[in-house]
């Protein structure tokens, strides 16, 4: 397959030589990552591999020590998180972003803000709310939703910003196997609607369901990339990731 190039618009994200240290710990180490438009990529790796730090660099929570990030061909390395959201790069909000005393509808209104092109036409969001059963909970206080519905609301809040690239860090944490399967199916369908998604997930059932390209991170570097079959049959990956000797 030819390497996607920025000039033909195939590349949505290109991170180059990214490094981020915390004190003596190099959480992300001279990392390169390229995502093609409409790609669905799973990012896996042992605890402490640097997955969340990489997300923080991409969403603007952290500033890199070295390297740069190009989003849709534009250098966004020095932009604030809200500026990246406006450009279409959104990470699923953390739980603290939900206003628990406000209703689902009010939370969505706030997340959508004023920059979105035409909120009424945010078809992905309408589809997501009904698929996840949140459309019947418009008037419910967010704090009263079940754990999984709060997680799903967070994804919908991100969709309200009309992203081109969605970052999901462990979206199924604390979910039952059934809820995990529904989330996986949902993410696949979301991706089919031309949304580029990068998802960190520990749950291999989730990764298997998605079964697209998988990137393995280890000590802040890309250890290997490939299909899930390739990753699972790679002895070195089994050693570092699955703890086999
Ligand atoms: P992962 O998400 O893959 O589990 P993280 O990105 O959270 O990994 O962490 C990578 C390394 O960076 C770990 O050693 C972690 O302890 C360290 N780290 C992450 N965030 C911070 C922080 N804000 N301050 C200090 N150390 C951090
Ligand atoms: Mg993490």
Short mmCIF file of C-alpha atoms and ligand atoms in Angstrom, two decimals:
data_model
loop_
_atom_site.label_atom_id
_atom_site.label_comp_id
_atom_site.label_asym_id
_atom_site.label_seq_id
_atom_site.Cartn_x
_atom_site.Cartn_y
_atom_site.Cartn_z
CA UNK A 1 0.00 0.00 0.00
CA UNK A 2 1.43 3.44 -0.83
CA UNK A 3 2.28 5.70 2.10
CA UNK A 4 -0.45 8.31 2.50
CA UNK A 5 0.79 11.80 1.81
CA UNK A 6 -0.39 15.07 3.27
CA UNK A 7 -0.79 16.75 -0.09
CA UNK A 8 -3.52 14.38 -1.28
CA UNK A 9 -5.52 14.83 1.93
CA UNK A 10 -5.35 11.16 2.89
CA UNK A 11 -3.40 11.83 6.06
CA UNK A 12 -5.45 13.34 8.86
CA UNK A 13 -2.81 13.22 11.59
CA UNK A 14 0.94 13.12 11.40
CA UNK A 15 2.95 13.20 14.63
CA UNK A 16 6.69 13.36 14.24
CA UNK A 17 9.50 12.76 16.71
CA UNK A 18 7.26 13.36 19.75
CA UNK A 19 8.94 13.19 23.15
CA UNK A 20 7.49 13.95 26.58
CA UNK A 21 9.30 13.43 29.88
CA UNK A 22 7.99 13.75 33.42
CA UNK A 23 11.03 14.25 35.62
CA UNK A 24 13.29 11.35 34.77
CA UNK A 25 10.59 9.31 33.05
CA UNK A 26 10.41 9.53 29.28
CA UNK A 27 6.73 8.68 28.84
CA UNK A 28 6.76 9.23 25.06
CA UNK A 29 10.07 8.75 23.29
CA UNK A 30 10.74 10.11 19.76
CA UNK A 31 7.47 8.68 18.51
CA UNK A 32 6.12 8.91 14.96
CA UNK A 33 2.48 8.21 14.18
CA UNK A 34 0.44 8.71 11.03
CA UNK A 35 -3.31 8.23 10.75
CA UNK A 36 -5.10 8.10 7.42
CA UNK A 37 -8.50 9.68 6.97
CA UNK A 38 -11.33 7.34 8.03
CA UNK A 39 -8.93 4.97 9.71
CA UNK A 40 -9.88 3.12 12.89
CA UNK A 41 -6.74 2.36 14.87
CA UNK A 42 -6.39 0.57 18.19
CA UNK A 43 -3.50 1.52 20.44
CA UNK A 44 -2.48 -1.10 22.98
CA UNK A 45 0.47 -1.60 25.30
CA UNK A 46 1.34 -2.45 28.89
CA UNK A 47 0.47 -0.10 31.74
CA UNK A 48 2.80 2.88 31.74
CA UNK A 49 3.66 2.45 28.04
CA UNK A 50 2.75 6.09 27.38
CA UNK A 51 -0.66 5.70 25.73
CA UNK A 52 -2.45 8.36 27.80
CA UNK A 53 0.54 10.70 27.56
CA UNK A 54 0.47 10.36 23.77
CA UNK A 55 -3.23 11.25 23.84
CA UNK A 56 -2.42 14.25 26.06
CA UNK A 57 0.13 15.40 23.48
CA UNK A 58 -2.33 15.00 20.61
CA UNK A 59 -5.21 16.75 22.39
CA UNK A 60 -3.01 19.56 23.71
CA UNK A 61 -3.07 18.71 27.41
CA UNK A 62 0.71 18.29 27.29
CA UNK A 63 3.30 20.21 25.29
CA UNK A 64 5.94 17.95 23.71
CA UNK A 65 9.64 18.35 24.60
CA UNK A 66 10.50 17.58 20.99
CA UNK A 67 8.60 17.03 17.77
CA UNK A 68 5.53 18.40 16.07
CA UNK A 69 1.96 17.45 15.28
CA UNK A 70 0.31 18.11 11.94
CA UNK A 71 -3.48 17.86 11.78
CA UNK A 72 -5.04 18.02 8.32
CA UNK A 73 -1.70 19.38 7.15
CA UNK A 74 -1.55 22.21 9.70
CA UNK A 75 0.98 22.44 12.51
CA UNK A 76 -1.06 22.37 15.74
CA UNK A 77 1.84 21.67 18.13
CA UNK A 78 1.41 24.97 19.98
CA UNK A 79 -2.38 25.16 19.98
CA UNK A 80 -4.47 24.96 23.16
CA UNK A 81 -6.88 22.01 23.55
CA UNK A 82 -9.97 24.14 22.75
CA UNK A 83 -8.30 25.40 19.56
CA UNK A 84 -7.65 21.80 18.49
CA UNK A 85 -11.29 20.91 19.21
CA UNK A 86 -12.34 23.78 16.91
CA UNK A 87 -10.14 22.37 14.19
CA UNK A 88 -11.80 18.97 14.55
CA UNK A 89 -9.55 17.03 16.90
CA UNK A 90 -11.43 15.94 20.01
CA UNK A 91 -10.64 13.54 22.82
CA UNK A 92 -13.56 11.96 24.66
CA UNK A 93 -14.10 14.18 27.64
CA UNK A 94 -13.15 12.88 31.04
CA UNK A 95 -15.93 12.30 33.57
CA UNK A 96 -15.25 15.67 35.16
CA UNK A 97 -16.37 17.38 31.95
CA UNK A 98 -19.93 16.20 32.53
CA UNK A 99 -22.07 18.70 34.42
CA UNK A 100 -23.76 16.20 36.69
CA UNK A 101 -26.59 18.44 37.82
CA UNK A 102 -27.47 19.48 34.26
CA UNK A 103 -29.57 17.36 31.91
CA UNK A 104 -28.21 15.34 29.01
CA UNK A 105 -29.63 17.95 26.60
CA UNK A 106 -27.99 20.84 28.48
CA UNK A 107 -24.63 19.03 28.54
CA UNK A 108 -24.85 18.50 24.77
CA UNK A 109 -25.70 22.15 24.20
CA UNK A 110 -22.65 23.29 26.16
CA UNK A 111 -20.32 20.82 24.45
CA UNK A 112 -21.54 21.89 21.00
CA UNK A 113 -20.70 25.51 21.78
CA UNK A 114 -21.08 28.10 19.11
CA UNK A 115 -18.38 27.04 16.68
CA UNK A 116 -20.11 24.00 15.20
CA UNK A 117 -21.28 24.53 11.66
CA UNK A 118 -24.88 23.51 12.04
CA UNK A 119 -25.79 21.66 15.18
CA UNK A 120 -29.17 20.60 13.84
CA UNK A 121 -27.39 18.81 11.05
CA UNK A 122 -25.01 16.91 13.31
CA UNK A 123 -26.29 13.60 12.01
CA UNK A 124 -23.61 11.51 13.67
CA UNK A 125 -24.65 12.90 17.04
CA UNK A 126 -28.36 12.19 16.51
CA UNK A 127 -27.54 8.69 15.34
CA UNK A 128 -25.21 8.16 18.32
CA UNK A 129 -27.77 9.32 20.88
CA UNK A 130 -30.45 6.97 19.58
CA UNK A 131 -28.06 4.02 19.10
CA UNK A 132 -26.83 4.35 22.68
CA UNK A 133 -30.31 4.84 24.15
CA UNK A 134 -29.57 8.38 25.30
CA UNK A 135 -32.28 10.02 23.19
CA UNK A 136 -34.92 8.96 25.72
CA UNK A 137 -32.83 10.50 28.52
CA UNK A 138 -32.60 14.07 27.23
CA UNK A 139 -34.18 15.50 30.34
CA UNK A 140 -32.35 13.27 32.85
CA UNK A 141 -29.59 14.81 35.02
CA UNK A 142 -26.26 13.49 33.76
CA UNK A 143 -25.28 12.52 37.31
CA UNK A 144 -28.24 10.14 37.48
CA UNK A 145 -27.24 8.16 34.39
CA UNK A 146 -25.77 4.67 34.82
CA UNK A 147 -21.97 4.30 34.53
CA UNK A 148 -22.10 3.09 30.93
CA UNK A 149 -24.55 5.81 29.91
CA UNK A 150 -22.23 8.44 31.40
CA UNK A 151 -19.36 6.99 29.37
CA UNK A 152 -21.51 7.05 26.25
CA UNK A 153 -22.64 10.60 27.00
CA UNK A 154 -18.96 11.60 27.10
CA UNK A 155 -18.52 10.19 23.61
CA UNK A 156 -21.62 12.09 22.47
CA UNK A 157 -20.27 15.31 24.01
CA UNK A 158 -17.15 14.82 21.89
CA UNK A 159 -19.32 14.17 18.81
CA UNK A 160 -21.21 17.40 19.52
CA UNK A 161 -18.00 19.25 18.59
CA UNK A 162 -18.18 17.67 15.09
CA UNK A 163 -14.69 16.12 15.13
CA UNK A 164 -12.77 14.75 12.15
CA UNK A 165 -10.56 12.78 14.53
CA UNK A 166 -11.86 11.28 17.77
CA UNK A 167 -9.52 10.04 20.50
CA UNK A 168 -10.96 7.48 22.91
CA UNK A 169 -8.88 6.47 25.95
CA UNK A 170 -10.22 3.22 27.41
CA UNK A 171 -13.86 3.92 26.53
CA UNK A 172 -15.14 0.65 28.02
CA UNK A 173 -13.51 0.93 31.46
CA UNK A 174 -15.90 -0.46 34.06
CA UNK A 175 -18.40 -1.78 31.52
CA UNK A 176 -19.97 -5.23 31.41
CA UNK A 177 -19.03 -7.55 28.49
CA UNK A 178 -22.38 -6.73 26.83
CA UNK A 179 -21.81 -2.98 27.15
CA UNK A 180 -18.24 -3.43 25.90
CA UNK A 181 -19.53 -5.30 22.82
CA UNK A 182 -22.12 -2.59 22.16
CA UNK A 183 -19.45 0.11 22.48
CA UNK A 184 -17.18 -1.76 20.03
CA UNK A 185 -20.02 -2.14 17.53
CA UNK A 186 -20.87 1.54 17.99
CA UNK A 187 -17.27 2.65 17.38
CA UNK A 188 -17.08 0.55 14.20
CA UNK A 189 -20.32 2.09 12.91
CA UNK A 190 -19.15 5.57 13.84
CA UNK A 191 -15.96 4.98 11.87
CA UNK A 192 -18.01 3.83 8.86
CA UNK A 193 -19.54 7.30 8.87
CA UNK A 194 -16.14 8.63 7.81
CA UNK A 195 -14.81 9.51 11.27
CA UNK A 196 -11.15 8.79 12.00
CA UNK A 197 -10.83 7.12 15.41
CA UNK A 198 -7.80 6.33 17.56
CA UNK A 199 -8.75 4.19 20.54
CA UNK A 200 -6.74 2.94 23.50
CA UNK A 201 -8.25 -0.22 24.89
CA UNK A 202 -7.11 -2.95 27.25
CA UNK A 203 -10.02 -5.23 26.56
CA UNK A 204 -8.87 -7.64 23.85
CA UNK A 205 -12.47 -8.64 23.10
CA UNK A 206 -13.03 -5.01 22.13
CA UNK A 207 -9.85 -4.90 20.02
CA UNK A 208 -10.79 -8.20 18.36
CA UNK A 209 -14.23 -6.89 17.47
CA UNK A 210 -12.72 -3.82 15.87
CA UNK A 211 -10.05 -5.97 14.22
CA UNK A 212 -8.46 -3.25 12.16
CA UNK A 213 -4.91 -1.96 12.44
CA UNK A 214 -3.30 -2.23 15.86
CA UNK A 215 -0.34 -0.23 17.13
CA UNK A 216 1.61 -1.53 20.12
CA UNK A 217 3.30 1.02 22.36
CA UNK A 218 6.12 0.05 24.72
CA UNK A 219 8.32 2.40 26.75
CA UNK A 220 6.93 5.38 24.87
CA UNK A 221 7.84 4.01 21.45
CA UNK A 222 5.96 2.22 18.70
CA UNK A 223 6.92 -1.39 19.24
CA UNK A 224 5.10 -2.75 16.22
CA UNK A 225 2.02 -2.24 14.05
CA UNK A 226 -0.12 -4.71 12.17
CA UNK A 227 -3.38 -6.62 12.00
CA UNK A 228 -4.66 -8.16 15.22
CA UNK A 229 -3.65 -11.63 13.96
CA UNK A 230 -0.12 -10.42 13.31
CA UNK A 231 0.04 -8.75 16.72
CA UNK A 232 -1.32 -11.77 18.57
CA UNK A 233 1.06 -14.18 16.89
CA UNK A 234 4.08 -11.95 17.46
CA UNK A 235 6.16 -13.62 20.19
CA UNK A 236 7.86 -10.37 21.21
CA UNK A 237 4.46 -8.70 21.69
CA UNK A 238 3.25 -11.65 23.74
CA UNK A 239 6.31 -11.29 25.91
CA UNK A 240 5.97 -7.55 26.59
CA UNK A 241 2.23 -7.19 26.48
CA UNK A 242 0.74 -10.44 27.58
CA UNK A 243 3.48 -11.08 30.13
CA UNK A 244 4.59 -14.36 28.57
CA UNK A 245 8.24 -15.34 28.75
P1 LIG B 1 -0.40 4.35 29.87
O1 LIG B 1 -1.55 5.22 29.56
O2 LIG B 1 0.15 3.62 28.69
O3 LIG B 1 -0.66 3.41 31.01
P2 LIG B 1 0.86 6.81 30.77
O4 LIG B 1 0.99 7.67 29.58
O5 LIG B 1 -0.24 7.11 31.71
O6 LIG B 1 0.82 5.28 30.33
O7 LIG B 1 2.22 6.87 31.59
C1 LIG B 1 3.49 6.71 31.00
C2 LIG B 1 4.56 6.97 32.05
O8 LIG B 1 4.56 8.36 32.37
C3 LIG B 1 4.33 6.23 33.35
O9 LIG B 1 5.58 5.85 33.86
C4 LIG B 1 3.65 7.26 34.21
O10 LIG B 1 3.90 7.02 35.58
C5 LIG B 1 4.29 8.55 33.75
N1 LIG B 1 3.39 9.71 33.85
C6 LIG B 1 2.26 9.89 33.13
N2 LIG B 1 1.68 11.07 33.42
C7 LIG B 1 2.48 11.65 34.37
C8 LIG B 1 2.42 12.90 35.07
N3 LIG B 1 1.45 13.79 34.87
N4 LIG B 1 3.43 13.15 35.96
C9 LIG B 1 4.43 12.28 36.16
N5 LIG B 1 4.52 11.09 35.52
C10 LIG B 1 3.60 10.77 34.63
MG1 LIG B 2 -3.53 5.25 30.24
#
